[in-house]
Coordinates of C-alpha atoms in Angstrom, one line a residue:
M1 CA -37.8 30.2 -137.6
P2 CA -35.4 28.1 -139.8
S3 CA -37.2 25.3 -141.5
Y4 CA -35.6 22.3 -143.2
T5 CA -37.4 19.9 -145.7
V6 CA -36.6 16.2 -144.9
T7 CA -37.2 13.6 -147.5
V8 CA -37.2 9.9 -146.3
A9 CA -37.1 7.0 -148.8
T10 CA -38.1 3.5 -147.5
G11 CA -36.8 0.3 -149.3
S12 CA -39.0 -1.6 -151.8
Q13 CA -38.1 -5.2 -150.5
W14 CA -40.4 -7.3 -148.6
F15 CA -41.2 -6.1 -145.1
A16 CA -39.2 -2.8 -145.6
G17 CA -41.9 -0.5 -144.3
T18 CA -42.7 0.3 -140.7
D19 CA -45.6 1.4 -138.4
D20 CA -43.3 2.6 -135.6
Y21 CA -42.7 5.9 -134.6
I22 CA -39.8 7.7 -136.4
Y23 CA -37.9 10.7 -134.8
L24 CA -35.3 12.8 -136.4
S25 CA -32.7 15.0 -134.8
L26 CA -30.1 17.4 -136.7
I27 CA -26.7 18.0 -135.5
G28 CA -25.0 21.1 -136.8
S29 CA -21.8 23.1 -136.4
A30 CA -24.0 25.8 -134.5
G31 CA -26.2 23.5 -132.4
C32 CA -28.6 20.5 -132.3
S33 CA -32.2 20.5 -132.8
E34 CA -34.9 18.8 -130.8
K35 CA -36.1 15.4 -131.5
H36 CA -38.8 15.7 -134.2
L37 CA -41.7 13.1 -134.8
L38 CA -41.9 12.4 -138.5
D39 CA -45.6 12.0 -138.9
K40 CA -48.4 13.3 -141.4
A41 CA -52.0 13.4 -140.2
F42 CA -54.3 10.7 -141.8
Y43 CA -51.4 9.2 -143.6
N44 CA -49.6 5.9 -143.5
D45 CA -46.0 7.0 -143.4
F46 CA -42.9 4.8 -144.3
E47 CA -44.7 2.3 -146.4
R48 CA -42.7 -0.2 -148.6
G49 CA -41.1 1.8 -151.4
A50 CA -42.4 5.2 -150.4
V51 CA -40.7 8.6 -150.5
D52 CA -42.1 10.9 -147.9
S53 CA -41.4 14.5 -147.2
Y54 CA -41.7 16.4 -143.8
D55 CA -41.1 20.0 -142.8
V56 CA -38.9 20.3 -139.6
T57 CA -38.7 23.6 -137.9
V58 CA -35.9 24.6 -135.5
D59 CA -35.6 27.3 -133.1
E60 CA -32.4 28.6 -134.3
E61 CA -29.8 28.2 -137.4
L62 CA -27.9 25.0 -136.9
G63 CA -25.1 25.9 -139.3
E64 CA -23.3 23.2 -141.4
I65 CA -25.3 20.0 -140.7
Y66 CA -22.8 17.2 -139.7
L67 CA -25.2 14.4 -138.6
V68 CA -28.8 13.2 -139.0
K69 CA -30.0 10.9 -136.3
I70 CA -33.0 8.6 -136.7
E71 CA -34.7 6.9 -133.9
K72 CA -37.3 4.1 -134.0
R73 CA -39.7 3.6 -131.2
K74 CA -42.3 0.9 -130.8
Y75 CA -45.8 1.7 -131.9
W76 CA -47.8 -1.6 -131.6
L77 CA -45.6 -4.6 -132.7
H78 CA -42.0 -4.3 -133.6
D79 CA -41.2 -4.3 -137.3
D80 CA -37.8 -3.7 -138.9
W81 CA -37.5 -0.7 -141.2
Y82 CA -35.3 -0.5 -144.2
L83 CA -34.0 3.1 -144.7
K84 CA -32.6 3.8 -148.1
Y85 CA -31.7 7.6 -147.7
I86 CA -32.6 10.8 -146.3
T87 CA -32.4 14.1 -148.2
L88 CA -32.4 17.4 -146.4
K89 CA -33.1 20.6 -147.9
T90 CA -31.7 23.5 -145.9
P91 CA -33.3 26.9 -145.1
H92 CA -30.8 28.4 -147.7
G93 CA -32.0 25.9 -150.4
D94 CA -29.0 23.7 -150.4
Y95 CA -29.6 20.0 -150.8
I96 CA -27.6 17.3 -148.7
E97 CA -27.8 13.7 -149.3
F98 CA -27.5 11.0 -146.5
P99 CA -27.3 7.5 -147.8
C100 CA -28.2 4.8 -145.5
Y101 CA -29.3 1.5 -147.1
R102 CA -29.6 -0.3 -143.7
W103 CA -32.3 -1.9 -141.3
I104 CA -33.2 -0.3 -138.2
T105 CA -34.4 -2.9 -135.9
G106 CA -36.3 -2.9 -132.6
E107 CA -36.0 0.3 -130.5
G108 CA -33.0 1.1 -132.7
E109 CA -31.4 4.3 -133.8
I110 CA -28.9 5.2 -136.5
V111 CA -26.7 8.2 -137.0
L112 CA -25.9 9.1 -140.7
R113 CA -23.2 11.4 -142.2
D114 CA -23.7 13.1 -145.6
G115 CA -22.8 11.0 -148.6
R116 CA -19.3 12.6 -149.4
A117 CA -16.7 9.9 -149.2
K118 CA -13.9 10.9 -146.6
L119 CA -10.7 9.3 -145.6
A120 CA -10.0 9.6 -141.9
R121 CA -7.5 12.2 -142.5
D122 CA -10.2 14.5 -143.9
D123 CA -12.2 14.6 -140.6
Q124 CA -10.8 17.3 -138.5
I125 CA -14.0 17.9 -136.4
H126 CA -14.1 15.9 -133.1
I127 CA -17.9 14.9 -133.4
L128 CA -17.1 13.5 -136.8
K129 CA -14.2 11.7 -135.7
Q130 CA -16.1 10.2 -132.9
H131 CA -18.7 9.1 -135.1
R132 CA -16.4 7.3 -137.3
R133 CA -14.7 5.5 -134.4
K134 CA -18.1 4.6 -132.6
E135 CA -19.3 3.1 -135.9
L136 CA -16.2 0.7 -136.1
E137 CA -16.4 -0.2 -132.5
A138 CA -20.2 -1.2 -132.9
R139 CA -19.4 -3.2 -136.0
Q140 CA -16.5 -5.1 -134.6
K141 CA -18.8 -6.2 -131.9
Q142 CA -21.3 -7.3 -134.5
Y143 CA -18.9 -8.9 -137.1
R144 CA -16.6 -11.3 -135.2
W145 CA -14.3 -13.8 -136.7
M146 CA -14.9 -17.6 -136.0
E147 CA -13.2 -20.8 -137.0
W148 CA -15.6 -22.9 -138.8
N149 CA -13.2 -25.8 -139.8
P150 CA -9.5 -26.0 -139.2
G151 CA -7.4 -24.9 -142.1
F152 CA -10.3 -23.0 -143.7
P153 CA -10.3 -19.1 -143.8
L154 CA -12.0 -17.7 -140.7
S155 CA -15.8 -16.9 -141.2
I156 CA -18.4 -14.9 -139.5
D157 CA -19.2 -15.9 -135.9
A158 CA -22.9 -17.1 -136.5
K159 CA -24.5 -20.6 -136.4
C160 CA -27.3 -19.8 -138.6
H161 CA -28.8 -17.2 -141.1
K162 CA -30.9 -15.6 -138.3
D163 CA -27.9 -15.0 -136.0
L164 CA -26.4 -12.8 -138.6
P165 CA -26.5 -8.6 -138.4
R166 CA -29.8 -7.8 -140.1
D167 CA -28.0 -5.6 -142.5
I168 CA -26.4 -8.6 -144.1
Q169 CA -29.3 -11.1 -144.0
F170 CA -31.3 -11.9 -147.2
D171 CA -34.3 -10.0 -147.7
S172 CA -36.3 -13.1 -147.8
E173 CA -35.2 -16.4 -146.6
K174 CA -37.6 -18.2 -148.8
G175 CA -35.6 -17.5 -152.0
V176 CA -32.4 -18.8 -150.7
D177 CA -33.4 -21.9 -148.7
F178 CA -31.6 -24.8 -150.1
V179 CA -34.0 -27.3 -149.1
L180 CA -36.8 -25.3 -150.8
N181 CA -34.7 -24.8 -154.0
Y182 CA -34.0 -28.3 -154.1
S183 CA -37.6 -29.1 -154.0
K184 CA -38.3 -26.6 -156.8
A185 CA -35.5 -28.4 -158.8
M186 CA -37.0 -31.8 -158.4
E187 CA -40.5 -30.4 -159.4
N188 CA -38.9 -28.6 -162.4
L189 CA -36.9 -31.4 -163.6
F190 CA -39.6 -34.0 -163.0
I191 CA -37.3 -36.3 -161.1
N192 CA -39.2 -36.8 -157.8
R193 CA -40.0 -40.6 -158.5
F194 CA -36.3 -41.4 -158.4
M195 CA -35.3 -39.4 -155.4
H196 CA -35.3 -42.0 -152.7
M197 CA -33.9 -44.8 -154.9
F198 CA -30.6 -45.2 -153.2
Q199 CA -28.3 -48.1 -153.8
S200 CA -30.4 -48.8 -156.9
S201 CA -28.3 -48.5 -160.0
W202 CA -29.0 -47.3 -163.5
H203 CA -28.9 -50.1 -166.2
D204 CA -26.8 -48.2 -168.8
F205 CA -25.6 -44.9 -170.0
A206 CA -28.9 -44.4 -171.7
D207 CA -30.7 -44.9 -168.5
F208 CA -29.4 -41.7 -167.2
E209 CA -31.6 -39.9 -169.7
K210 CA -34.7 -40.7 -167.5
I211 CA -33.5 -37.7 -165.3
F212 CA -31.9 -35.6 -168.1
V213 CA -34.0 -32.6 -169.3
K214 CA -33.6 -32.4 -173.1
I215 CA -33.4 -29.0 -174.3
S216 CA -32.2 -28.5 -177.8
N217 CA -29.2 -26.7 -178.9
T218 CA -27.8 -26.3 -175.2
I219 CA -24.4 -27.0 -173.8
S220 CA -25.9 -29.7 -171.5
E221 CA -27.5 -31.5 -174.6
R222 CA -24.0 -31.4 -176.5
V223 CA -22.3 -32.7 -173.4
K224 CA -24.6 -35.7 -173.3
N225 CA -24.1 -36.4 -176.9
H226 CA -20.3 -36.0 -177.0
W227 CA -19.1 -36.7 -173.2
Q228 CA -17.2 -39.8 -174.2
E229 CA -14.9 -38.0 -176.9
D230 CA -11.5 -37.0 -175.9
L231 CA -12.0 -33.5 -177.5
M232 CA -15.0 -32.9 -175.2
F233 CA -12.9 -34.1 -172.3
G234 CA -10.1 -31.7 -173.1
Y235 CA -12.3 -28.8 -174.0
Q236 CA -13.9 -28.8 -170.3
F237 CA -10.3 -28.1 -168.7
L238 CA -10.3 -24.8 -170.8
N239 CA -14.1 -23.8 -170.7
G240 CA -16.0 -26.0 -168.4
C241 CA -16.8 -24.9 -164.8
N242 CA -13.5 -25.7 -163.5
P243 CA -11.1 -24.0 -166.0
V244 CA -8.5 -23.0 -163.5
L245 CA -6.5 -26.3 -162.9
I246 CA -4.8 -27.0 -166.2
K247 CA -1.3 -25.7 -166.7
R248 CA 1.5 -26.1 -169.1
C249 CA 3.8 -29.2 -168.2
T250 CA 7.4 -28.0 -168.1
A251 CA 8.9 -31.2 -167.0
L252 CA 7.3 -34.7 -166.7
P253 CA 6.8 -35.4 -163.0
P254 CA 8.6 -38.7 -161.8
K255 CA 5.5 -39.8 -160.0
L256 CA 3.9 -40.1 -163.6
P257 CA 6.5 -42.5 -165.5
V258 CA 4.9 -42.0 -168.9
T259 CA 7.2 -42.5 -171.9
T260 CA 7.2 -41.7 -175.6
E261 CA 6.5 -45.3 -176.6
M262 CA 3.3 -45.2 -174.5
V263 CA 1.8 -42.1 -176.0
E264 CA 3.4 -42.0 -179.5
C265 CA 0.1 -42.8 -181.2
S266 CA -1.2 -39.5 -179.8
L267 CA 1.5 -37.3 -180.7
E268 CA 1.1 -35.7 -184.0
R269 CA 4.5 -33.7 -184.6
Q270 CA 6.8 -36.6 -184.9
L271 CA 8.6 -35.6 -181.9
S272 CA 9.3 -37.4 -178.6
L273 CA 7.3 -36.8 -175.6
E274 CA 10.2 -34.8 -173.9
Q275 CA 10.5 -32.6 -177.1
E276 CA 6.8 -31.9 -176.9
V277 CA 7.3 -30.9 -173.5
Q278 CA 9.9 -28.5 -174.4
E279 CA 7.8 -27.2 -177.3
G280 CA 5.1 -26.3 -174.9
N281 CA 2.6 -28.8 -176.2
I282 CA 2.0 -30.9 -173.1
F283 CA -0.2 -29.8 -170.3
I284 CA -1.0 -31.6 -166.9
V285 CA -3.8 -31.5 -164.3
D286 CA -2.8 -33.0 -161.0
Y287 CA -5.5 -33.8 -158.4
E288 CA -2.8 -34.3 -155.6
L289 CA -4.9 -32.2 -153.1
L290 CA -7.2 -35.3 -153.0
D291 CA -4.4 -37.8 -152.1
G292 CA -5.1 -39.4 -148.7
I293 CA -8.6 -37.8 -148.3
D294 CA -11.3 -40.0 -147.0
A295 CA -14.3 -40.4 -149.0
N296 CA -17.6 -39.2 -147.4
K297 CA -19.2 -41.5 -145.0
T298 CA -22.7 -40.1 -144.6
D299 CA -24.4 -43.0 -146.0
P300 CA -23.5 -46.2 -144.1
C301 CA -25.2 -48.3 -146.8
T302 CA -23.1 -47.0 -149.8
H303 CA -19.2 -47.2 -149.9
Q304 CA -17.9 -44.2 -151.7
F305 CA -14.5 -43.8 -153.0
L306 CA -12.1 -41.0 -154.1
A307 CA -9.0 -41.0 -156.2
A308 CA -6.2 -38.5 -156.8
P309 CA -5.4 -38.6 -160.6
I310 CA -2.8 -37.0 -162.8
C311 CA -4.0 -36.3 -166.4
L312 CA -1.4 -35.6 -169.1
L313 CA -2.9 -33.6 -172.0
Y314 CA -1.5 -32.7 -175.5
K315 CA -2.1 -29.7 -177.7
N316 CA -2.7 -31.4 -181.2
L317 CA -2.1 -29.8 -184.7
A318 CA -5.7 -28.4 -184.6
N319 CA -4.6 -26.5 -181.5
K320 CA -7.4 -28.8 -179.4
I321 CA -6.2 -30.1 -175.9
V322 CA -6.9 -34.0 -175.8
P323 CA -5.9 -36.4 -173.0
I324 CA -3.1 -38.8 -173.7
A325 CA -2.3 -40.5 -170.2
I326 CA -4.2 -40.8 -167.0
Q327 CA -2.9 -42.4 -163.7
L328 CA -5.6 -42.6 -161.2
N329 CA -3.5 -42.3 -158.0
Q330 CA -0.3 -40.4 -157.1
T331 CA 2.2 -43.4 -156.3
P332 CA 3.3 -45.2 -159.5
G333 CA 3.3 -49.1 -159.4
E334 CA 1.8 -52.2 -160.9
S335 CA -1.4 -51.6 -159.2
N336 CA -1.7 -48.1 -160.5
P337 CA -1.5 -48.6 -164.3
I338 CA -1.2 -45.5 -166.6
F339 CA -4.4 -45.6 -168.9
L340 CA -3.9 -44.5 -172.4
P341 CA -6.2 -43.8 -175.6
T342 CA -4.9 -47.1 -177.0
D343 CA -6.4 -49.1 -174.2
S344 CA -9.7 -50.9 -174.5
K345 CA -12.7 -48.5 -174.9
Y346 CA -14.1 -49.0 -171.3
D347 CA -10.6 -49.0 -169.6
W348 CA -10.1 -45.5 -171.1
L349 CA -13.6 -44.3 -170.7
L350 CA -13.5 -45.3 -166.9
A351 CA -10.0 -43.6 -166.4
K352 CA -11.7 -40.3 -167.8
I353 CA -14.6 -40.6 -165.7
W354 CA -12.6 -40.8 -162.5
V355 CA -10.8 -37.6 -163.7
R356 CA -14.1 -36.0 -164.3
S357 CA -15.3 -37.2 -160.8
S358 CA -12.1 -35.7 -158.9
D359 CA -12.4 -32.5 -161.0
F360 CA -16.0 -32.2 -159.6
H361 CA -14.7 -32.6 -156.0
V362 CA -11.9 -30.0 -156.4
H363 CA -14.2 -27.7 -158.2
Q364 CA -16.8 -27.7 -155.5
T365 CA -14.4 -27.5 -152.6
I366 CA -11.4 -25.5 -153.8
T367 CA -12.4 -23.6 -156.9
H368 CA -16.1 -22.7 -156.0
L369 CA -16.3 -22.8 -152.1
L370 CA -12.9 -21.8 -151.1
R371 CA -11.7 -19.5 -153.8
T372 CA -14.7 -17.4 -154.3
H373 CA -17.4 -18.0 -151.6
L374 CA -15.1 -18.2 -148.5
V375 CA -12.5 -15.6 -149.8
S376 CA -15.3 -13.3 -150.6
E377 CA -16.7 -13.6 -147.0
V378 CA -13.4 -12.7 -145.9
F379 CA -13.4 -9.4 -147.7
G380 CA -16.9 -8.7 -146.3
I381 CA -16.3 -9.4 -142.9
A382 CA -13.1 -7.3 -142.9
M383 CA -14.8 -4.5 -144.6
Y384 CA -17.5 -4.3 -142.2
R385 CA -15.1 -4.4 -139.3
Q386 CA -12.5 -1.9 -140.6
L387 CA -14.0 0.5 -143.0
P388 CA -16.7 3.0 -141.8
A389 CA -19.6 3.6 -144.2
V390 CA -18.1 7.2 -145.1
H391 CA -14.8 5.6 -146.3
P392 CA -14.7 5.6 -150.2
L393 CA -13.6 1.8 -150.2
F394 CA -16.6 0.9 -148.3
K395 CA -18.9 2.7 -150.7
L396 CA -16.9 0.9 -153.5
L397 CA -16.8 -2.6 -152.1
V398 CA -20.2 -3.0 -150.2
A399 CA -22.1 -4.0 -153.5
H400 CA -19.6 -6.8 -154.2
V401 CA -20.3 -8.3 -150.7
R402 CA -24.1 -8.2 -150.9
F403 CA -25.6 -11.3 -149.4
T404 CA -22.2 -13.3 -149.5
I405 CA -21.8 -13.8 -145.8
A406 CA -25.4 -14.8 -145.7
I407 CA -25.3 -17.4 -148.4
N408 CA -22.2 -18.8 -146.7
T409 CA -24.0 -19.1 -143.5
K410 CA -26.9 -20.9 -145.0
A411 CA -24.5 -23.2 -146.8
R412 CA -22.7 -24.0 -143.4
E413 CA -26.1 -24.4 -141.9
Q414 CA -27.8 -26.6 -144.6
L415 CA -25.6 -27.8 -147.3
I416 CA -21.9 -28.5 -146.4
C417 CA -21.3 -31.7 -144.4
E418 CA -18.7 -31.7 -141.8
Y419 CA -15.8 -33.8 -143.0
G420 CA -1.9 -18.0 -154.2
L421 CA -5.7 -17.0 -154.8
F422 CA -5.0 -16.5 -158.4
D423 CA -2.2 -18.7 -160.0
K424 CA -0.8 -16.6 -162.8
A425 CA 2.2 -18.7 -163.6
R426 CA 0.3 -21.6 -165.0
G427 CA 1.8 -21.0 -168.6
M428 CA -1.7 -20.6 -170.0
D429 CA -1.3 -16.9 -171.1
S430 CA -0.5 -17.1 -174.7
T431 CA -3.5 -16.6 -177.0
E432 CA -1.4 -17.8 -179.9
D433 CA -0.3 -21.0 -178.4
I434 CA -3.7 -21.9 -176.8
P435 CA -6.3 -20.0 -179.0
F436 CA -9.5 -21.7 -177.5
Y437 CA -9.2 -20.6 -173.9
F438 CA -12.2 -18.3 -173.7
Y439 CA -12.2 -18.4 -169.7
R440 CA -8.7 -16.8 -170.0
D441 CA -9.7 -14.4 -172.8
D442 CA -12.9 -13.2 -171.4
G443 CA -11.7 -13.0 -167.9
L444 CA -8.8 -10.8 -169.0
L445 CA -11.2 -8.3 -170.6
V446 CA -13.2 -8.1 -167.6
W447 CA -10.3 -8.0 -165.1
E448 CA -9.0 -4.9 -167.2
A449 CA -12.3 -3.2 -167.0
I450 CA -12.6 -3.8 -163.4
Q451 CA -8.9 -2.5 -162.8
S452 CA -9.4 0.5 -164.9
F453 CA -12.5 1.5 -162.6
T454 CA -10.7 0.8 -159.4
M455 CA -7.7 2.9 -160.4
E456 CA -10.0 5.8 -161.3
V457 CA -11.9 5.5 -157.8
V458 CA -8.4 5.3 -156.1
S459 CA -7.0 8.4 -157.9
I460 CA -10.2 10.5 -157.0
Y461 CA -9.4 9.9 -153.2
Y462 CA -5.7 9.1 -152.9
E463 CA -3.6 11.8 -154.6
N464 CA -0.4 9.8 -154.0
D465 CA 1.1 6.7 -152.5
Q466 CA 1.8 8.5 -149.3
V467 CA -2.0 8.9 -148.5
V468 CA -2.3 5.1 -149.3
E469 CA 0.1 4.2 -146.7
E470 CA -1.0 6.5 -144.2
D471 CA -4.7 5.5 -144.5
Q472 CA -4.9 3.4 -141.2
E473 CA -8.4 2.1 -141.7
L474 CA -7.3 0.7 -145.2
Q475 CA -4.2 -0.7 -143.6
D476 CA -6.5 -2.4 -140.9
F477 CA -8.7 -3.9 -143.6
V478 CA -6.0 -5.4 -145.3
K479 CA -4.4 -6.6 -142.1
D480 CA -7.8 -8.2 -141.1
V481 CA -8.0 -10.0 -144.3
Y482 CA -4.4 -11.4 -144.1
V483 CA -4.3 -12.3 -140.4
Y484 CA -7.8 -13.6 -139.9
G485 CA -9.1 -14.5 -143.3
M486 CA -5.9 -15.9 -144.7
R487 CA -4.6 -17.1 -141.4
G488 CA -1.4 -15.3 -141.8
K489 CA -0.1 -17.4 -144.5
K490 CA 2.3 -15.8 -146.9
A491 CA 1.3 -18.6 -149.5
S492 CA -2.1 -16.9 -149.7
G493 CA -0.6 -14.2 -152.0
F494 CA -2.3 -11.6 -149.9
P495 CA -0.2 -8.6 -148.5
K496 CA 0.0 -7.5 -144.9
S497 CA -0.1 -3.9 -146.0
I498 CA -0.6 -1.8 -149.2
K499 CA 1.8 1.1 -149.9
S500 CA 0.9 2.5 -153.4
R501 CA -2.2 3.5 -155.4
E502 CA -1.2 0.9 -158.1
K503 CA -1.2 -2.0 -155.5
L504 CA -4.4 -0.8 -154.0
S505 CA -6.1 -0.7 -157.3
E506 CA -4.8 -4.3 -158.1
Y507 CA -5.9 -5.4 -154.6
L508 CA -9.6 -4.0 -154.9
T509 CA -9.5 -5.6 -158.5
V510 CA -8.9 -9.0 -157.0
V511 CA -11.7 -8.4 -154.4
I512 CA -14.3 -7.4 -157.0
F513 CA -13.0 -10.0 -159.7
T514 CA -13.3 -12.7 -157.1
A515 CA -16.8 -11.8 -155.9
S516 CA -18.2 -11.2 -159.5
A517 CA -16.4 -12.8 -162.5
Q518 CA -14.5 -15.7 -161.0
H519 CA -17.7 -16.8 -159.2
A520 CA -19.7 -16.4 -162.3
A521 CA -17.1 -18.5 -164.2
V522 CA -17.2 -21.5 -161.8
N523 CA -20.7 -21.3 -160.6
F524 CA -23.3 -20.6 -163.3
G525 CA -21.9 -23.4 -165.9
Q526 CA -22.7 -26.0 -163.3
Y527 CA -25.9 -27.4 -164.9
D528 CA -24.5 -27.2 -168.4
W529 CA -21.5 -29.3 -167.5
C530 CA -22.6 -31.6 -164.7
S531 CA -26.3 -32.2 -165.4
W532 CA -25.3 -35.3 -167.6
I533 CA -24.3 -37.4 -164.6
P534 CA -21.5 -39.6 -166.3
N535 CA -19.6 -36.4 -167.2
A536 CA -19.4 -35.2 -163.5
P537 CA -20.2 -37.9 -161.0
P538 CA -20.4 -36.6 -157.6
T539 CA -19.5 -39.9 -156.0
M540 CA -18.0 -43.2 -157.1
R541 CA -19.2 -46.3 -155.6
A542 CA -16.4 -48.7 -156.5
P543 CA -12.6 -48.2 -156.1
P544 CA -10.3 -47.2 -159.1
P545 CA -9.3 -50.0 -161.4
T546 CA -6.0 -51.6 -160.5
A547 CA -5.4 -53.5 -163.9
K548 CA -6.1 -53.0 -167.4
G549 CA -8.5 -55.1 -169.5
V550 CA -11.1 -56.0 -166.8
V551 CA -13.5 -53.0 -167.1
T552 CA -17.0 -53.6 -168.5
I553 CA -19.9 -51.4 -168.9
E554 CA -21.7 -53.0 -166.2
Q555 CA -18.8 -52.2 -163.7
I556 CA -18.8 -48.6 -164.9
V557 CA -22.6 -48.2 -164.3
D558 CA -22.3 -49.8 -160.9
T559 CA -19.3 -47.3 -160.0
L560 CA -21.5 -44.3 -161.1
P561 CA -23.8 -42.7 -158.5
D562 CA -27.1 -44.6 -157.9
R563 CA -30.5 -43.2 -158.9
G564 CA -31.2 -41.4 -155.7
R565 CA -27.8 -39.7 -155.5
S566 CA -28.0 -38.7 -159.2
C567 CA -31.1 -37.0 -158.5
W568 CA -29.9 -34.9 -155.4
H569 CA -26.8 -34.1 -157.5
L570 CA -29.1 -32.9 -160.5
G571 CA -31.1 -30.8 -158.2
A572 CA -28.1 -29.2 -156.6
V573 CA -26.4 -28.0 -159.7
W574 CA -29.7 -26.9 -161.2
A575 CA -30.3 -24.8 -158.0
L576 CA -26.7 -23.5 -157.9
S577 CA -26.9 -22.3 -161.5
Q578 CA -30.0 -20.2 -161.1
F579 CA -29.7 -16.3 -160.8
Q580 CA -31.2 -14.6 -157.9
E581 CA -34.5 -12.9 -158.0
N582 CA -33.7 -9.2 -158.9
E583 CA -30.1 -10.1 -159.5
L584 CA -27.7 -7.2 -159.6
F585 CA -25.0 -7.7 -162.4
L586 CA -21.6 -6.1 -162.7
G587 CA -21.5 -2.5 -163.0
M588 CA -25.0 -2.1 -161.7
Y589 CA -24.9 0.2 -158.5
P590 CA -28.6 0.9 -157.6
E591 CA -27.6 2.1 -154.0
E592 CA -26.2 5.5 -154.3
H593 CA -23.4 5.2 -151.7
F594 CA -21.4 7.7 -153.8
I595 CA -22.7 11.1 -154.4
E596 CA -19.7 12.7 -155.8
K597 CA -19.9 13.5 -159.7
P598 CA -16.3 12.3 -160.6
V599 CA -17.2 8.6 -159.2
K600 CA -20.5 8.5 -160.9
E601 CA -18.7 9.5 -164.2
A602 CA -16.3 6.6 -163.6
M603 CA -19.2 4.3 -163.1
I604 CA -20.7 5.2 -166.3
R605 CA -17.4 4.5 -168.0
F606 CA -17.1 1.3 -166.3
R607 CA -20.5 0.3 -167.6
K608 CA -19.7 1.4 -171.1
N609 CA -16.5 -0.7 -171.1
L610 CA -18.6 -3.8 -169.8
E611 CA -21.2 -3.2 -172.6
A612 CA -18.4 -3.3 -175.2
I613 CA -17.1 -6.5 -173.8
V614 CA -20.6 -8.1 -174.1
S615 CA -20.7 -7.2 -177.7
V616 CA -17.3 -8.7 -178.3
I617 CA -18.2 -11.9 -176.5
A618 CA -21.7 -12.2 -178.3
E619 CA -19.9 -11.8 -181.7
R620 CA -17.4 -14.5 -180.8
N621 CA -20.1 -16.8 -179.8
K622 CA -22.1 -16.4 -183.0
N623 CA -22.6 -19.9 -184.6
K624 CA -20.6 -21.6 -182.1
K625 CA -21.8 -25.1 -181.1
L626 CA -20.2 -24.5 -177.7
P627 CA -20.6 -21.0 -176.9
Y628 CA -18.9 -19.4 -173.9
Y629 CA -20.9 -16.9 -172.0
Y630 CA -20.2 -17.2 -168.3
L631 CA -18.0 -14.1 -168.3
S632 CA -20.1 -11.9 -170.3
P633 CA -20.6 -9.0 -167.9
D634 CA -24.5 -9.1 -168.4
R635 CA -24.3 -12.6 -166.9
I636 CA -21.9 -11.7 -164.0
P637 CA -23.6 -10.9 -160.7
N638 CA -22.0 -8.3 -158.7
S639 CA -21.4 -10.6 -155.6
V640 CA -21.5 -14.1 -154.4
A641 CA -24.9 -14.7 -153.5
I642 CA -25.8 -18.2 -154.7

């Protein structure tokens, strides 16, 4: 009688193994096998990390194997089982791979197809079409859209982490529990004694050093030593943890009535301010988004304040960016003066601190939360709802949404209080005009590497534009992102449909770049740039000044966060800046969803391109006092998972 050798791989993460009964059935073109119990005498099957083999004998030839069905039945107590893959050796000596990389829970079952990626048009056999349809129907019941907060992209319908489908939960909740991570941070940073000192001000700037961890030759130490300098202030708009707001000023806005006379001491080219604007030497950062926003009222004992500043910057003769004018609110007037570098030391310093605090808020809510976390979650939900596991784009993207929905659900559960994706027209693209914009330079290298890779994958499965246009599952994925994730807003910059291979490659590049490089650029530098509290105050305890010449050092310290809030902030930026245990970095695909040689070769080329970028960045950073490494591919996790 025909005999098949079945090899079963169990995951190596915590609690991946099972003691339950595991049954296997084979479905082929010539018939179906009986249900076989996979069990070896005097052997503990399906242990964590194990690869077990079994001989399965059938009554008659099954023909081409279409599907493998796995059923899990209770032995003693239910335990979940993580199945990595099954390999089948046929009676003719052929090997067939069936990737899984999923959890089977309870009295569960799962039906697997072989690992060859297939578009819907490639499936002509009824049983395969039916399997494809049923998988999506089941997923759409599991992965439902929900409005978390009005105006935000829709998110997963789950109140807490344990409500999520098992396949997208964290392997271990302990490693990602924000409360636990905070506790670790407090312990590691030795700041427990200040944790509960709310409403207690620091004495002066030097007093903040009591919670500052001094590590020599680090960015954070350099920030502490130079944060008051205009050069350091300007540099952060290019290469700090929020390098996406600065744009070239093409015309001075009427709401910022600054004149040449006001800033002529800062201009180095003997030109008027208007001429400097025309020459492309003036830049602007406008925090208009914060205008009219109420400050957080979570602590009734502490008043908290927000501003909506406008900051004008200048590219000097050394090609460095420095601030030349700051207005702390949007409406000009007598009680909203324009602060200048020629003002008193503390007037100018407090104005810059207000800009840094506003930058912190926009960074956390828009740049970080909205444009990486929530947008990547949208991609993940739409992918699970509209792309079956056999689809090549599911296989491509699944590594880049790993744990994203879980981390966002945890954030909504524990961290976040209730209260055009990439702007390519900011005028910041010239390397000659703006030579020290490393975020742009490195980001472009990584973008091009990702785009080259996605184009290769697209070309393997879509021979022409018509195949793209006719792939209904792809179009449903794109539509789900647009209609539900982006709330049908044209301003999001996302399309309703995709009609060419080039546009598909670009779309996939956006998905992968957002989840990997963009998140790395705005997340992992938070401790570097925000651990010195005066450089990135998370809250301000007094309103913005309404006149010049009245600011004192005491007033500034009383405006900055109190001791308790400073410690919570420090713990947060430390925890957020840590890589996950067993982090997977860009280009790493340990789960072999793809089995085809052309795609595996494309992955190898992708990794080689990324390695070359690592070398370029490392060479550039040599001997730099402020190295920029957030977009080095060996520091870019594959997905948003922290």
